[in-house]
Short mmCIF file of C-alpha atoms in Angstrom, two decimals:
data_model
loop_
_atom_site.label_atom_id
_atom_site.label_comp_id
_atom_site.label_asym_id
_atom_site.label_seq_id
_atom_site.Cartn_x
_atom_site.Cartn_y
_atom_site.Cartn_z
CA MET S 1 87.29 -124.64 96.48
CA ASN S 2 86.17 -122.13 94.71
CA TYR S 3 83.76 -119.42 96.44
CA LYS S 4 81.71 -116.54 94.77
CA LEU S 5 79.51 -113.90 96.61
CA SER S 6 77.61 -111.37 95.39
CA VAL S 7 75.59 -107.91 96.39
CA THR S 8 73.12 -106.30 94.14
CA LYS S 9 72.73 -102.46 94.91
CA ASN S 10 70.38 -99.92 92.97
CA PHE S 11 70.97 -96.45 91.56
CA SER S 12 68.89 -94.02 89.24
CA ALA S 13 71.09 -91.50 86.60
CA ALA S 14 70.66 -90.53 83.04
CA HIS S 15 72.95 -90.86 80.28
CA CYS S 16 72.92 -90.49 76.45
CA LEU S 17 74.69 -92.46 74.34
CA ARG S 18 77.40 -90.54 71.77
CA GLU S 19 77.80 -91.78 68.21
CA TYR S 20 74.66 -93.84 68.32
CA LYS S 21 71.75 -93.80 66.16
CA GLY S 22 69.01 -94.14 67.44
CA LYS S 23 66.67 -93.13 70.32
CA CYS S 24 69.51 -93.71 73.37
CA GLU S 25 71.29 -91.27 71.62
CA ASN S 26 68.72 -88.79 73.32
CA LEU S 27 68.65 -88.05 76.80
CA HIS S 28 67.01 -90.79 79.22
CA GLY S 29 67.46 -92.39 82.35
CA HIS S 30 67.52 -95.86 84.08
CA ASN S 31 67.01 -97.20 87.71
CA TRP S 32 70.10 -99.43 87.39
CA LYS S 33 70.82 -102.58 89.03
CA ILE S 34 74.41 -103.40 90.31
CA ILE S 35 75.57 -107.02 90.82
CA ALA S 36 79.36 -107.10 92.16
CA THR S 37 80.63 -110.65 92.74
CA PHE S 38 83.76 -111.34 94.55
CA CYS S 39 85.70 -114.81 94.19
CA GLY S 40 88.16 -116.68 95.95
CA THR S 41 89.56 -120.28 97.09
CA LYS S 42 90.53 -119.52 100.59
CA LEU S 43 88.65 -118.31 103.42
CA ASP S 44 89.56 -115.97 105.94
CA ASN S 45 89.65 -117.42 109.73
CA THR S 46 85.91 -115.90 110.16
CA GLY S 47 85.30 -118.61 107.74
CA MET S 48 84.90 -115.81 105.23
CA LEU S 49 85.70 -114.81 101.37
CA ILE S 50 85.09 -111.68 102.55
CA ASP S 51 82.57 -109.36 104.60
CA PHE S 52 79.28 -108.80 102.84
CA THR S 53 79.28 -105.29 104.86
CA ASP S 54 82.47 -104.20 103.50
CA ILE S 55 81.12 -105.14 99.63
CA LYS S 56 77.85 -102.95 100.05
CA LYS S 57 79.56 -99.95 101.93
CA TYR S 58 82.08 -99.73 99.35
CA LEU S 59 79.72 -99.92 96.64
CA ASP S 60 77.47 -97.03 98.53
CA LYS S 61 80.47 -94.69 98.06
CA ILE S 62 80.52 -95.38 94.12
CA ILE S 63 76.59 -95.48 93.96
CA LEU S 64 77.00 -92.01 95.84
CA TYR S 65 79.12 -91.10 92.71
CA LEU S 66 76.59 -92.35 90.20
CA ASP S 67 73.40 -91.83 91.69
CA HIS S 68 70.80 -89.15 90.39
CA LYS S 69 73.84 -87.90 88.42
CA PHE S 70 73.69 -86.96 84.05
CA LEU S 71 76.40 -90.15 83.70
CA ASN S 72 77.75 -87.84 80.43
CA GLU S 73 79.16 -85.34 82.76
CA ILE S 74 80.80 -87.29 85.39
CA GLU S 75 84.44 -88.73 84.88
CA PRO S 76 84.97 -91.16 82.99
CA PHE S 77 82.01 -90.95 81.37
CA ASN S 78 82.47 -87.36 80.29
CA LYS S 79 85.03 -89.00 77.97
CA ILE S 80 83.73 -92.43 77.38
CA ASN S 81 80.80 -93.34 76.43
CA PRO S 82 78.02 -94.31 79.19
CA THR S 83 77.32 -97.85 78.06
CA ALA S 84 76.40 -100.38 80.25
CA GLU S 85 79.73 -102.10 79.30
CA ASN S 86 81.73 -99.00 80.22
CA LEU S 87 79.52 -98.84 83.79
CA ALA S 88 80.01 -102.54 84.28
CA SER S 89 84.01 -102.08 83.82
CA PHE S 90 84.14 -98.79 85.83
CA ILE S 91 82.71 -100.32 88.66
CA LEU S 92 84.79 -103.41 88.46
CA GLU S 93 88.11 -101.37 89.18
CA GLN S 94 86.52 -98.97 91.60
CA LEU S 95 86.01 -102.24 93.57
CA LYS S 96 89.61 -103.91 93.33
CA SER S 97 90.61 -101.23 96.13
CA ILE S 98 88.84 -103.19 98.61
CA GLU S 99 90.33 -106.57 97.61
CA THR S 100 91.89 -108.75 100.54
CA GLU S 101 94.59 -111.78 99.96
CA ASN S 102 91.85 -114.10 99.40
CA ALA S 103 88.83 -112.11 97.66
CA LYS S 104 89.13 -110.44 94.20
CA ALA S 105 86.78 -108.41 92.50
CA CYS S 106 85.82 -110.72 89.58
CA GLN S 107 82.70 -110.12 88.12
CA VAL S 108 79.97 -106.57 88.06
CA GLN S 109 76.78 -107.00 86.29
CA ILE S 110 74.72 -104.23 85.70
CA TRP S 111 71.24 -103.97 84.24
CA GLU S 112 69.74 -100.99 82.65
CA SER S 113 66.36 -102.42 82.78
CA GLU S 114 64.58 -105.66 83.49
CA SER S 115 65.58 -107.64 80.37
CA SER S 116 68.84 -106.05 79.55
CA CYS S 117 72.38 -106.37 81.35
CA ALA S 118 76.03 -105.95 80.58
CA THR S 119 78.30 -108.36 82.79
CA VAL S 120 82.45 -107.89 82.65
CA ASN S 121 84.37 -110.59 84.10
CA ILE S 122 87.69 -111.18 85.21
#
């Protein structure tokens, strides 16, 4: 069987897109929504793929780093454009540190509005 677990969290942050010709090149903010998903085929001895609590705790650490910040001023977004795609990739990479033998971080969706999101998969 294939299992997927997802946790949703929110944060607020500002950014401006470099080398973009349009209104998003100006400083603006979003109320971002993260949906982090872990995948696997085997459950642990408690019948879980990974504990939701562990995902939530680690997402809270990531959010603490991003929340109420000007993203263009923090690593790695002081060097790469703080696009939704790059944010999703950054978060997915961070989540790899809590992977288990059974559960792998496999997808992050990040919503910058109610109608626009970026998704990255492994």
